mmCIF file of C-alpha atoms in Angstrom:
data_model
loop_
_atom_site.group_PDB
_atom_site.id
_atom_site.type_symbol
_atom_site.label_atom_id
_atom_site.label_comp_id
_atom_site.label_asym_id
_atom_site.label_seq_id
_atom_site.Cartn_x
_atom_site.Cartn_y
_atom_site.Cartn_z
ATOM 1 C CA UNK A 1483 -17.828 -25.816 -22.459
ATOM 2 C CA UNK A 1484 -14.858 -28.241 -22.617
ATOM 3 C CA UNK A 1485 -13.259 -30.377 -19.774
ATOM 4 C CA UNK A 1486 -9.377 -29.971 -20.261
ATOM 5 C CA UNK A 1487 -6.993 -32.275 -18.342
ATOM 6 C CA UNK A 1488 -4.181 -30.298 -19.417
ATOM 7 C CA UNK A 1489 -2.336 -27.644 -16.776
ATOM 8 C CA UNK A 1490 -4.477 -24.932 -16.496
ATOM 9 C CA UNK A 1491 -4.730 -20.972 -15.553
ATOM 10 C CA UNK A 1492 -7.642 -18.592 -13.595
ATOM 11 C CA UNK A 1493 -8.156 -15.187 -14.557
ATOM 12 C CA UNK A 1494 -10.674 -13.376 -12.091
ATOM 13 C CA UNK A 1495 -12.074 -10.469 -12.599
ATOM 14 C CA UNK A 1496 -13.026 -8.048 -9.846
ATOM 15 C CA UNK A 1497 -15.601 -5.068 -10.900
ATOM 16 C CA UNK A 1498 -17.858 -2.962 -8.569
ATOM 17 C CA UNK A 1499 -20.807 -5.407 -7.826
ATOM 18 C CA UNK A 1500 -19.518 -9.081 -9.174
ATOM 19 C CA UNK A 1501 -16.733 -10.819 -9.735
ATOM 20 C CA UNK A 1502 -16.152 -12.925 -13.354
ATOM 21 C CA UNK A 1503 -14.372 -15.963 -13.800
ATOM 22 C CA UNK A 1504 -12.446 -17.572 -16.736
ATOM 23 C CA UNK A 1505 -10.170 -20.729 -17.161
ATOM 24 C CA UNK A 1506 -7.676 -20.952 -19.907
ATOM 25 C CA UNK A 1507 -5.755 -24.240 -20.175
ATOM 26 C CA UNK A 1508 -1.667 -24.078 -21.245
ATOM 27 C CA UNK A 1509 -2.703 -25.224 -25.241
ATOM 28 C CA UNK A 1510 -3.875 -21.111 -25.001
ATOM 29 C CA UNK A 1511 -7.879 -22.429 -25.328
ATOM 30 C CA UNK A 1512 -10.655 -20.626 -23.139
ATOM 31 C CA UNK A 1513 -12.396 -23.324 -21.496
ATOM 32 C CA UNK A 1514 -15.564 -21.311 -21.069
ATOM 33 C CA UNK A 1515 -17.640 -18.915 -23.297
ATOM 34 C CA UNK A 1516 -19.492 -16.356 -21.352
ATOM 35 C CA UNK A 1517 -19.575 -15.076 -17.986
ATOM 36 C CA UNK A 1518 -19.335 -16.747 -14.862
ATOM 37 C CA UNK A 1519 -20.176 -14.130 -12.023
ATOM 38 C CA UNK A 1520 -20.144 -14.103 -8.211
ATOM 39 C CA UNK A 1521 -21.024 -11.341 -5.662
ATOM 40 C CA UNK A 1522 -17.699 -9.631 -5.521
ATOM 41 C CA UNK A 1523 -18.190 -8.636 -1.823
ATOM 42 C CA UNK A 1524 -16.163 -5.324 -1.708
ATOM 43 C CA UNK A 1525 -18.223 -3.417 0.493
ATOM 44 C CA UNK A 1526 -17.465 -6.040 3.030
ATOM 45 C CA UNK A 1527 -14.055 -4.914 3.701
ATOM 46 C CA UNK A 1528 -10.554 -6.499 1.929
ATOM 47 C CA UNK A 1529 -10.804 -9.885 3.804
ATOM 48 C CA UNK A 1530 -14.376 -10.238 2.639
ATOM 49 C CA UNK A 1531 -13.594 -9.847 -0.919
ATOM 50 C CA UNK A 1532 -10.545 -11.863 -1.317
ATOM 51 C CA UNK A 1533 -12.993 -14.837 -0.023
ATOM 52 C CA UNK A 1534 -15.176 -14.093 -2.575
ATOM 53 C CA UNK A 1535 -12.378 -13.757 -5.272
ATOM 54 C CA UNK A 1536 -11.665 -17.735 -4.300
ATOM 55 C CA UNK A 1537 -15.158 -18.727 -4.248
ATOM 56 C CA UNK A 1538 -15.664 -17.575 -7.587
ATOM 57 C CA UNK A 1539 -12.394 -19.348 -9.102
ATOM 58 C CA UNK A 1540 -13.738 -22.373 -7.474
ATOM 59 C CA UNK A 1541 -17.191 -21.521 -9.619
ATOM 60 C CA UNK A 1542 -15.535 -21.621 -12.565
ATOM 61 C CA UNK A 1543 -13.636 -24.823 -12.054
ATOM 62 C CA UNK A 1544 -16.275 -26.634 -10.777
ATOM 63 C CA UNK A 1545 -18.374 -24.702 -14.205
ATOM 64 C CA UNK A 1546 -15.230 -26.353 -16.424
ATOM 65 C CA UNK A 1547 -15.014 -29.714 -15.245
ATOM 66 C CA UNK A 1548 -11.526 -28.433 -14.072
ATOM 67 C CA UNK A 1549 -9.438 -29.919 -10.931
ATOM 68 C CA UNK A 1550 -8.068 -27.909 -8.841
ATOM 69 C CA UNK A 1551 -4.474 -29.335 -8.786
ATOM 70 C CA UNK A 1552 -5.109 -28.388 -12.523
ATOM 71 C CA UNK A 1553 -4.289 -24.969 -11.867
ATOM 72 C CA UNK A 1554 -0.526 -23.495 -12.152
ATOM 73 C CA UNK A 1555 -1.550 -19.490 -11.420
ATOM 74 C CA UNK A 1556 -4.049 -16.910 -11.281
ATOM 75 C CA UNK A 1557 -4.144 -13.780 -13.194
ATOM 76 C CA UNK A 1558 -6.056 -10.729 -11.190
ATOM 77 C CA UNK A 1559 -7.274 -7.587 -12.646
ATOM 78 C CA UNK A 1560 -9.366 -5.001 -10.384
ATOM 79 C CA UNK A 1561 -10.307 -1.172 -11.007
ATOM 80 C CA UNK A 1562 -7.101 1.446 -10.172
ATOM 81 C CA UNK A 1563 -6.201 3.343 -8.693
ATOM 82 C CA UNK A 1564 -3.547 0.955 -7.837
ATOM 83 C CA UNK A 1565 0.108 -0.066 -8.232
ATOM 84 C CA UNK A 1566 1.384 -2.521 -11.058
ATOM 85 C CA UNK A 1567 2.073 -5.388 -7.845
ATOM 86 C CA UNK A 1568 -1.636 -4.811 -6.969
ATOM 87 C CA UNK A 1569 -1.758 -2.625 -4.289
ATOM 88 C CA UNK A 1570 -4.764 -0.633 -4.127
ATOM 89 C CA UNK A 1571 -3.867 3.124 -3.779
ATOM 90 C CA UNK A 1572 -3.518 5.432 -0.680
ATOM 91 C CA UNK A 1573 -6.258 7.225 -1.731
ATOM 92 C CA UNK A 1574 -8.576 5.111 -2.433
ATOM 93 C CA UNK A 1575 -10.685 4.803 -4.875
ATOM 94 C CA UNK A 1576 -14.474 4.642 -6.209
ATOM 95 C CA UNK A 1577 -14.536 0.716 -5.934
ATOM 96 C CA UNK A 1578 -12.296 0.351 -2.974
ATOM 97 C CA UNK A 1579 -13.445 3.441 -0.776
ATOM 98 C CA UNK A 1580 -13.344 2.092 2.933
ATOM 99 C CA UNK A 1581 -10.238 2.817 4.514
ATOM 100 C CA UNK A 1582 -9.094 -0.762 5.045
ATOM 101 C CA UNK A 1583 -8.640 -0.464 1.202
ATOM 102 C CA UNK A 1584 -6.388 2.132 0.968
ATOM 103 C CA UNK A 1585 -2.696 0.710 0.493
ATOM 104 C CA UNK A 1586 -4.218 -2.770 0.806
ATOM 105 C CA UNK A 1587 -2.011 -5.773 -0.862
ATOM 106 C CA UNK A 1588 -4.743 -6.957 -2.870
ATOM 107 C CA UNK A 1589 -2.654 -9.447 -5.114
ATOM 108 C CA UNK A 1590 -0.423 -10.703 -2.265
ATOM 109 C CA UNK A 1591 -3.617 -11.467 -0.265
ATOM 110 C CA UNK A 1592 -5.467 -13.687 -2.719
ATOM 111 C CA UNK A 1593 -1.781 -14.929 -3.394
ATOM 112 C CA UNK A 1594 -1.938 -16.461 -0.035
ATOM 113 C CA UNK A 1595 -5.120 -17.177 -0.019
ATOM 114 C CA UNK A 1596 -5.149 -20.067 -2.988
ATOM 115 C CA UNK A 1597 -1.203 -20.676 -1.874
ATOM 116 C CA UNK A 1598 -1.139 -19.976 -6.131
ATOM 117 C CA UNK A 1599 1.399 -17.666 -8.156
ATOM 118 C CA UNK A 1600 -1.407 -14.669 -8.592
ATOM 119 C CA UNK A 1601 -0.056 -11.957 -11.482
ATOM 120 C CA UNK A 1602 -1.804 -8.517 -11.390
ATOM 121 C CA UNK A 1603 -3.186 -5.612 -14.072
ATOM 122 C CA UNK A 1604 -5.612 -3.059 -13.520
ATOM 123 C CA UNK A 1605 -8.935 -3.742 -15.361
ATOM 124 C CA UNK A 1606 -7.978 -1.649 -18.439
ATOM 125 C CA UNK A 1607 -4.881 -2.970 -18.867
ATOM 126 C CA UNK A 1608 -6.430 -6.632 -18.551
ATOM 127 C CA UNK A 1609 -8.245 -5.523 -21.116
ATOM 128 C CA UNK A 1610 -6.224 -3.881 -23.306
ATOM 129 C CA UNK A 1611 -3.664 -7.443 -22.947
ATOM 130 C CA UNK A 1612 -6.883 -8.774 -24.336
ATOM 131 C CA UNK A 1613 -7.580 -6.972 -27.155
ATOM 132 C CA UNK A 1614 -4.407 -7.390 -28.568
ATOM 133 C CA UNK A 1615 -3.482 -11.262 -28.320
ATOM 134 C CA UNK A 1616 -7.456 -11.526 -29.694
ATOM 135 C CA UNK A 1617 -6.672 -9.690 -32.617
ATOM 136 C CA UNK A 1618 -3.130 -10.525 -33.388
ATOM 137 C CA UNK A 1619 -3.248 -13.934 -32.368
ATOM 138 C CA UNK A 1620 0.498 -16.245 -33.131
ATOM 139 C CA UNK A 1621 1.813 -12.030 -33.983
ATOM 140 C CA UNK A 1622 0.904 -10.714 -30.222
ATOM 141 C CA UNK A 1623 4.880 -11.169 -29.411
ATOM 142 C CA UNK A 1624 5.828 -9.122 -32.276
ATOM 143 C CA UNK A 1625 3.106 -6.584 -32.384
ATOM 144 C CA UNK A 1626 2.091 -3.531 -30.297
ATOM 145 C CA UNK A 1627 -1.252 -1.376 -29.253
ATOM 146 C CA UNK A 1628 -2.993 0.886 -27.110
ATOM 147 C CA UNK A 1629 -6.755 0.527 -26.099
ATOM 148 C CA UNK A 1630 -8.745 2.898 -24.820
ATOM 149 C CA UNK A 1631 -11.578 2.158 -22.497
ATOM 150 C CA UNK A 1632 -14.614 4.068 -22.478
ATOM 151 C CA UNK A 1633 -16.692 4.053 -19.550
ATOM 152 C CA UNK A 1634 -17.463 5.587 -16.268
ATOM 153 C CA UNK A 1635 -14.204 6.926 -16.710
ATOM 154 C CA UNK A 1636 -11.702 6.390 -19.602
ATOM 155 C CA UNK A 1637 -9.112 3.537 -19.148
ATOM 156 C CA UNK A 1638 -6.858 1.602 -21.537
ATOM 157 C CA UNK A 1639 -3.486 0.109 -21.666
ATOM 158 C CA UNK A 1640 -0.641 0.051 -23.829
ATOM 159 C CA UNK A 1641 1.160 -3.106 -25.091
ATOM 160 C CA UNK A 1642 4.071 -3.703 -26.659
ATOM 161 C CA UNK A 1643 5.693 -6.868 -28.087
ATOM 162 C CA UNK A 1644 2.932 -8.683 -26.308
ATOM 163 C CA UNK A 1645 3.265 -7.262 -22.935
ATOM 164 C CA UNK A 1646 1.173 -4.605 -20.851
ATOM 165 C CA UNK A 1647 3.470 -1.545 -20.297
ATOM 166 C CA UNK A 1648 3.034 -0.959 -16.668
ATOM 167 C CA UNK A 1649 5.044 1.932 -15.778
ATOM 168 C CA UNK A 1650 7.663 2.538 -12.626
ATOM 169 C CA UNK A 1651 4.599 3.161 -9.928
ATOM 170 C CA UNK A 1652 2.194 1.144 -12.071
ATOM 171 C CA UNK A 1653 0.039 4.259 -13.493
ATOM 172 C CA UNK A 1654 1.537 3.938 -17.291
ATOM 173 C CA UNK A 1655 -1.685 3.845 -19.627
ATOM 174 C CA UNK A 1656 -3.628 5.796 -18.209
ATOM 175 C CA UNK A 1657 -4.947 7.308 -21.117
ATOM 176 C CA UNK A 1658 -8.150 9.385 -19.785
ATOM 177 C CA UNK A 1659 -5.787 11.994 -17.883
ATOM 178 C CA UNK A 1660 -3.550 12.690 -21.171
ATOM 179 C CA UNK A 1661 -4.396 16.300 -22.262
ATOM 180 C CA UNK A 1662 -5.534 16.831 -25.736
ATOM 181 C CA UNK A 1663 -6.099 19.614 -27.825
ATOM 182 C CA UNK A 1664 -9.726 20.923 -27.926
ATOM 183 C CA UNK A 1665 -9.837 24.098 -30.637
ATOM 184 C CA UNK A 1666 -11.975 22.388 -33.362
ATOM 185 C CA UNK A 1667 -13.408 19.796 -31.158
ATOM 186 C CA UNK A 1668 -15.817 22.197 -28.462
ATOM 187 C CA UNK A 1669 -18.643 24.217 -30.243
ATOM 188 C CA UNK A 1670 -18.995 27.560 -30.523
ATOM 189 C CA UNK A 1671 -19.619 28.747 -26.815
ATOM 190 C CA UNK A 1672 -19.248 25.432 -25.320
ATOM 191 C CA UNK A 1673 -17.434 25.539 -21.614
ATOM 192 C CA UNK A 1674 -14.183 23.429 -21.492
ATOM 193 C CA UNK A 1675 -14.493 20.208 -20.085
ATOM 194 C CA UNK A 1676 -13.187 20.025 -16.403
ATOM 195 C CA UNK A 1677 -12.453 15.887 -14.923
ATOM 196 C CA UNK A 1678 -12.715 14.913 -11.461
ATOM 197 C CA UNK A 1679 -9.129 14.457 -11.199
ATOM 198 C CA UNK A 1680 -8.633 17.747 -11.675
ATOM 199 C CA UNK A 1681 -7.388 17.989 -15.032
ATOM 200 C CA UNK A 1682 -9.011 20.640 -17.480
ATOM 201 C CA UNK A 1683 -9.184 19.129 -21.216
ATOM 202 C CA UNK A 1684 -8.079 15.562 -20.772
ATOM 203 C CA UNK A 1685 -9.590 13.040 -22.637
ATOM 204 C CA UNK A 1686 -12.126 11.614 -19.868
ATOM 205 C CA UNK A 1687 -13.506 14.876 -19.270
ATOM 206 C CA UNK A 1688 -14.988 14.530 -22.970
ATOM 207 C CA UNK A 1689 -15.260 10.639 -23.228
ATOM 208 C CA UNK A 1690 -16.995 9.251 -20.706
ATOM 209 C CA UNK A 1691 -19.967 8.524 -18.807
ATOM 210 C CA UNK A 1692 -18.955 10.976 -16.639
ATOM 211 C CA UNK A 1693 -18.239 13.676 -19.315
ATOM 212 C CA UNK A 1694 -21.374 13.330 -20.967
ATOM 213 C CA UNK A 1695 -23.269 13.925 -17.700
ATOM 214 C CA UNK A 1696 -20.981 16.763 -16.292
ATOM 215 C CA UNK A 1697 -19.141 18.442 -19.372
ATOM 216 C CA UNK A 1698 -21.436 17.172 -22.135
ATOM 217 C CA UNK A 1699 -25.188 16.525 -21.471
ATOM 218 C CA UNK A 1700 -25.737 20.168 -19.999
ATOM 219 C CA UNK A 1701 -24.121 21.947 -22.625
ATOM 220 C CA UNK A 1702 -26.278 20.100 -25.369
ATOM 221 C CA UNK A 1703 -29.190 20.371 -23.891
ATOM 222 C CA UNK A 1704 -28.788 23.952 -24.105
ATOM 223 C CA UNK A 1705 -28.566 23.617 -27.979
ATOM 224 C CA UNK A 1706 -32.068 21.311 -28.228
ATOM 225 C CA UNK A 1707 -34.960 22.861 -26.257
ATOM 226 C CA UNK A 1708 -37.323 20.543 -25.008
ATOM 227 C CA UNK A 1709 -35.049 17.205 -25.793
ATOM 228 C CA UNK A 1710 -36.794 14.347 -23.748
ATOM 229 C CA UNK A 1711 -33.659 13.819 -21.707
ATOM 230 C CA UNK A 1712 -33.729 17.766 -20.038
ATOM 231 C CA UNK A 1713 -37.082 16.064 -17.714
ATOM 232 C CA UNK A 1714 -34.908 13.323 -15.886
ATOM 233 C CA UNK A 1715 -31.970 13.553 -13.971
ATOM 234 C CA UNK A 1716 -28.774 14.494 -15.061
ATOM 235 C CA UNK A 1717 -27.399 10.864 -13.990
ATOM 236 C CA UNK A 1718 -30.068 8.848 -15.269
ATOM 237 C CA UNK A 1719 -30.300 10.950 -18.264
ATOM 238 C CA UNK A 1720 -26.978 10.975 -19.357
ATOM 239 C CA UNK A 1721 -26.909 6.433 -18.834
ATOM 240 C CA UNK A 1722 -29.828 6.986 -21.338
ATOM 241 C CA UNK A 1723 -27.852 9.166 -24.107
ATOM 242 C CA UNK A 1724 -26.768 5.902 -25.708
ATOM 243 C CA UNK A 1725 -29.993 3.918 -26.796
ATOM 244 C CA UNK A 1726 -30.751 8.054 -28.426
ATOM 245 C CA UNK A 1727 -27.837 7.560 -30.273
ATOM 246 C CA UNK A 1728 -28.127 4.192 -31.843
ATOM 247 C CA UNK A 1729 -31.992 5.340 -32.490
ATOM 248 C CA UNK A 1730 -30.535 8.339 -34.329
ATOM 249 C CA UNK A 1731 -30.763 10.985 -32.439
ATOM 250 C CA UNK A 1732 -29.244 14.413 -33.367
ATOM 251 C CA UNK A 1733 -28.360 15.773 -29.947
ATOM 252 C CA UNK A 1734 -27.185 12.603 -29.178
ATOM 253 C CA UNK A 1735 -25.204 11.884 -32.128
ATOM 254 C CA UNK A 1736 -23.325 15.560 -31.403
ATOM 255 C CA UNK A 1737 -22.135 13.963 -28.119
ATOM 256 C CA UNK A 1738 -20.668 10.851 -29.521
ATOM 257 C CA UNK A 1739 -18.950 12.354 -32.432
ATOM 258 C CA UNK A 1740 -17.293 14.881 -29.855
ATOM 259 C CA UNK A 1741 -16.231 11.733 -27.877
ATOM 260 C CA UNK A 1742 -15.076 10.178 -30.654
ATOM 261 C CA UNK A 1743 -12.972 13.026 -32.069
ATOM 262 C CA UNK A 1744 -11.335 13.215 -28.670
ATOM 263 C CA UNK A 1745 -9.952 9.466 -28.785
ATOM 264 C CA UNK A 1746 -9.000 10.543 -31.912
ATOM 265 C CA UNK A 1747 -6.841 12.719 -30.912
ATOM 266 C CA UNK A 1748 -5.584 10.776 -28.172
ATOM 267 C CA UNK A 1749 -4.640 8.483 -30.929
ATOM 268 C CA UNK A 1750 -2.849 11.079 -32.699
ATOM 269 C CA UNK A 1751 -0.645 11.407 -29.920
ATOM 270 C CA UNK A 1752 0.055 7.872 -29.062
ATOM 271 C CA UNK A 1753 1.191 7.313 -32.647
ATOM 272 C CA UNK A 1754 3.828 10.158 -32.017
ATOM 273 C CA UNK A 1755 5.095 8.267 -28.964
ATOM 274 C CA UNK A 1756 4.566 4.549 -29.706
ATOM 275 C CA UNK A 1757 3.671 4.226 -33.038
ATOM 276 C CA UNK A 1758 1.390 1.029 -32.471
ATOM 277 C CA UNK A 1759 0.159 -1.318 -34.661
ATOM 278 C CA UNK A 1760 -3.019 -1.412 -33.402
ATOM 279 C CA UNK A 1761 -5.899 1.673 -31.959
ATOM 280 C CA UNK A 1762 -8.686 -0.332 -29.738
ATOM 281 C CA UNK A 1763 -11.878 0.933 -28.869
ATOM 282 C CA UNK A 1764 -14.242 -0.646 -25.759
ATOM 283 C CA UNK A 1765 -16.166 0.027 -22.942
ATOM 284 C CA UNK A 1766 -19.999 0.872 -22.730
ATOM 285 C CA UNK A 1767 -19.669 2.945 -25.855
ATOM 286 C CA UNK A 1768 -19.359 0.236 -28.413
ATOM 287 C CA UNK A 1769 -21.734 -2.073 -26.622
ATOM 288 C CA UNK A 1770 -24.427 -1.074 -29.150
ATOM 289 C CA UNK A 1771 -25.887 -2.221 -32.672
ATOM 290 C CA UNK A 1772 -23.184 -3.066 -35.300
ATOM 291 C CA UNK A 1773 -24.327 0.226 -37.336
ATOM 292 C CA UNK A 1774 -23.501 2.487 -34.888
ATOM 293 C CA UNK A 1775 -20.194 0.811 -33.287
ATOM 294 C CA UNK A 1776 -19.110 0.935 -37.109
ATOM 295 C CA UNK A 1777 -20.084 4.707 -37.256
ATOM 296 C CA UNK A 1778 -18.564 5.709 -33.750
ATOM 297 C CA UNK A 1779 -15.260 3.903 -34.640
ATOM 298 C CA UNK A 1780 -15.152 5.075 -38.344
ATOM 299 C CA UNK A 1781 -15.460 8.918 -36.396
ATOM 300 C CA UNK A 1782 -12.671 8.127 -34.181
ATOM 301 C CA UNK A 1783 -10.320 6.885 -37.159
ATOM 302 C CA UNK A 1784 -11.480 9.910 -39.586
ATOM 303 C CA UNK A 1785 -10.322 12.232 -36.432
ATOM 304 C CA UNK A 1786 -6.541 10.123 -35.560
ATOM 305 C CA UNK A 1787 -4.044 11.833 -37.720
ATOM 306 C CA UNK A 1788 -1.294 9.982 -38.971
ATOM 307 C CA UNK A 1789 1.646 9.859 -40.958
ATOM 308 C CA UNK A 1790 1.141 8.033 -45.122
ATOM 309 C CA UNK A 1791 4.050 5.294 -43.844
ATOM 310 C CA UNK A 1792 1.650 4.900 -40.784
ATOM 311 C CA UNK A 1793 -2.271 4.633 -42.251
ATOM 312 C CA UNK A 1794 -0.514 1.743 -43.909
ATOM 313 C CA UNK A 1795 -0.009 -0.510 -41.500
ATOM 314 C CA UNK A 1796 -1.757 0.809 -38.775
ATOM 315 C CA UNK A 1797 -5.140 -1.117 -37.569
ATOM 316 C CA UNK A 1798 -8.074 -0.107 -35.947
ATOM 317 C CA UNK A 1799 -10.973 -2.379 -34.359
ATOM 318 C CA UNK A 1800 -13.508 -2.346 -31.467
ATOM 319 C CA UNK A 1801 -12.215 -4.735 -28.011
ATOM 320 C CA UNK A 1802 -13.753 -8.599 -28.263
ATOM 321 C CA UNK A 1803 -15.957 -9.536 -25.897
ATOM 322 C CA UNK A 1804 -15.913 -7.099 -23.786
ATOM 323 C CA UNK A 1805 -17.953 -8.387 -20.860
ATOM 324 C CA UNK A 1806 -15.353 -10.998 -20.305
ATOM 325 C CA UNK A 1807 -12.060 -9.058 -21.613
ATOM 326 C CA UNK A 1808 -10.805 -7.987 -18.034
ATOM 327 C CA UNK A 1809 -11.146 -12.160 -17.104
ATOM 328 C CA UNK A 1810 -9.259 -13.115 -20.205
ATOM 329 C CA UNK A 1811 -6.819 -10.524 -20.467
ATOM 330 C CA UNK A 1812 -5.950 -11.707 -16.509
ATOM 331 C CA UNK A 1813 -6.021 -15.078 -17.582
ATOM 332 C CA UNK A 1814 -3.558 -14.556 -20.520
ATOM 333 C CA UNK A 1815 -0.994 -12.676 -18.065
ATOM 334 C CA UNK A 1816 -0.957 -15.808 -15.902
ATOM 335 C CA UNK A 1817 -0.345 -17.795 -18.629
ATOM 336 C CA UNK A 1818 2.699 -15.974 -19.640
ATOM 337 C CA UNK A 1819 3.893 -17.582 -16.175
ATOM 338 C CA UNK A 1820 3.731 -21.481 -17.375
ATOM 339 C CA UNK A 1821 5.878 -23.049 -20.435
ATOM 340 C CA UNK A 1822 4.644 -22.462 -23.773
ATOM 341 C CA UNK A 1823 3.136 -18.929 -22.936
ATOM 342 C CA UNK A 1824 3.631 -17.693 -26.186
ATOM 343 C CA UNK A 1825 1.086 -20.132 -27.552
ATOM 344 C CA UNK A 1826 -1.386 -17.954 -29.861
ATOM 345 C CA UNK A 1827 -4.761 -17.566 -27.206
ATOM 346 C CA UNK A 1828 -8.075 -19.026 -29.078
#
């Protein structure tokens, strides 16, 4: 890890049980290389966690070498529902479900809390911001992308010219409650896929954690009689449907191509509305052996249909990282706040 006396930026990362920490100085270099976590403290109420969000920034600068009057801003990224300024939804949500949560300023808190500029994404779109200045580097103002998320739910983002596309109330990207065509993609007598948002056939009610142990998993295990996984519970079985499919597994195997042709086609249709330049893939779903996250994404490319003019250009590649992505991808949106944002991000 490298000391930096250069002007510097946080990006903090709130998830359900810790919070991670990054610091990327104003040359656009990460001054630490894996994560740096801290009880997140969410359970504790709002004022509770935004303490926490400031001890763990002051982790990672005391981790860096860095000095505090180093610092110019803070990027923030948290799980949604919540607006584009950061405030946490009406509702709720699975992360923030106390009622002191709901409609709670989350940004403007910590804001005042460091007396720092804070900028705000949700964690996908942190992410997804990510993703794309990793892989197009000095071309991240030029180019555009949409990332899809897979994990308890399905998240993402969508960028273009180098910026996260947010959306009037902050909900653009949200890729897991786009509807997709499923004639070709259930098997024969398999139920369609309901999503706890109440959706029927969206994409997160077939890729997800939560697909594969409500829509999935059942279905399946109708189809292989006696599979190891019908003995445990449906959570715990469907977290272990994963390490069966990078040993192999046929039953397993079924479930991940079906998830796979489904961000397919969710492709598909982003490339009729923003014709990117680049299709992401991350989340728990890729964090496997380099044989199967070649397989999975090779299966979700075979099933996104484009045009000749677009298979040309049109890239496809796994998210970097992606323990740290929602830090970075926060840290890179602060950075967009100091002079010489455009600098390529190394």
């Amino acid at each position: 890890m490298a000391k930096s006396e250069i002007p510097v930026v946080v990006g903090l990362d709130n998830g359900g049980n810790s919070n991670n920490a990054t610091v990327l100085d104003a040359s656009g270099r990460f001054l630490v290389d894996q994560l740096v976590e801290t009880p997140c403290r969410v359970l504790e109420g709002p004022e509770a966690a935004v303490e926490a969000l400031a001890e763990s920034m002051q982790q990672v600068l005391t981790r860096t070498g860095t000095r505090p009057d180093q610092v110019r801003a803070v990027g923030l990224d948290t799980p949604g529902p919540a607006s584009a300024a950061g405030v946490i939804s009406s509702k709720g949500s699975t992360n923030f479900s106390q009622p002191a949560w709901r409609g709670y300023d989350i940004r403007s808190a910590l804001e005042r809390r460091l007396g720092l500029p804070v900028v705000y994404h949700n964690d996908g779109n942190a992410a997804a911001l990510y993703a794309h200045h990793s892989f197009f580097g000095a071309d991240a103002p030029k180019r555009s992308s949409v990332s899809a998320i897979v994990g308890t739910g399905l998240g993402g983002g969508v960028v273009e010219r180098g910026q996260v596309v947010t959306g009037t109330a902050g909900m653009a990207g949200e890729l897991g409650h786009v509807h997709i065509p499923l004639f070709g993609l259930l098997a024969e007598g398999q139920p369609v896929p309901t999503c706890n948002c109440g959706f029927v056939g969206d994409v997160e009610s077939v890729a997800s954690l939560t697909a594969i142990r409500r829509n999935l998993l059942p279905y399946w295990l109708t189809r292989y009689a006696g599979h190891p996984l019908g003995d445990l519970d449906r959570g715990r079985a469907a977290r272990q449907v994963r390490a069966y499919g990078i040993d192999g597994d046929p039953m397993a195997l079924k479930i991940f191509e079906q998830q796979a042709m489904a961000l397919g086609r969710l492709f598909t249709i982003v490339a009729n509305f923003t014709d990117p330049d680049g299709y992401f893939v991350g989340g728990g779903v890729v964090e496997a052996t380099p044989e199967f996250r070649d397989w999975f994404l090779a299966t979700v490319r075979e099933h996104t249909t484009l045009r000749a003019e677009q298979a040309e250009r049109a890239r496809f590649a796994l998210v970097p990282d992606l323990d740290m992505a929602g830090a970075r991808g926060a840290a890179i949106a602060a950075l967009k706040l100091l002079d010489g944002a455009a600098t390529p991000v190394v």
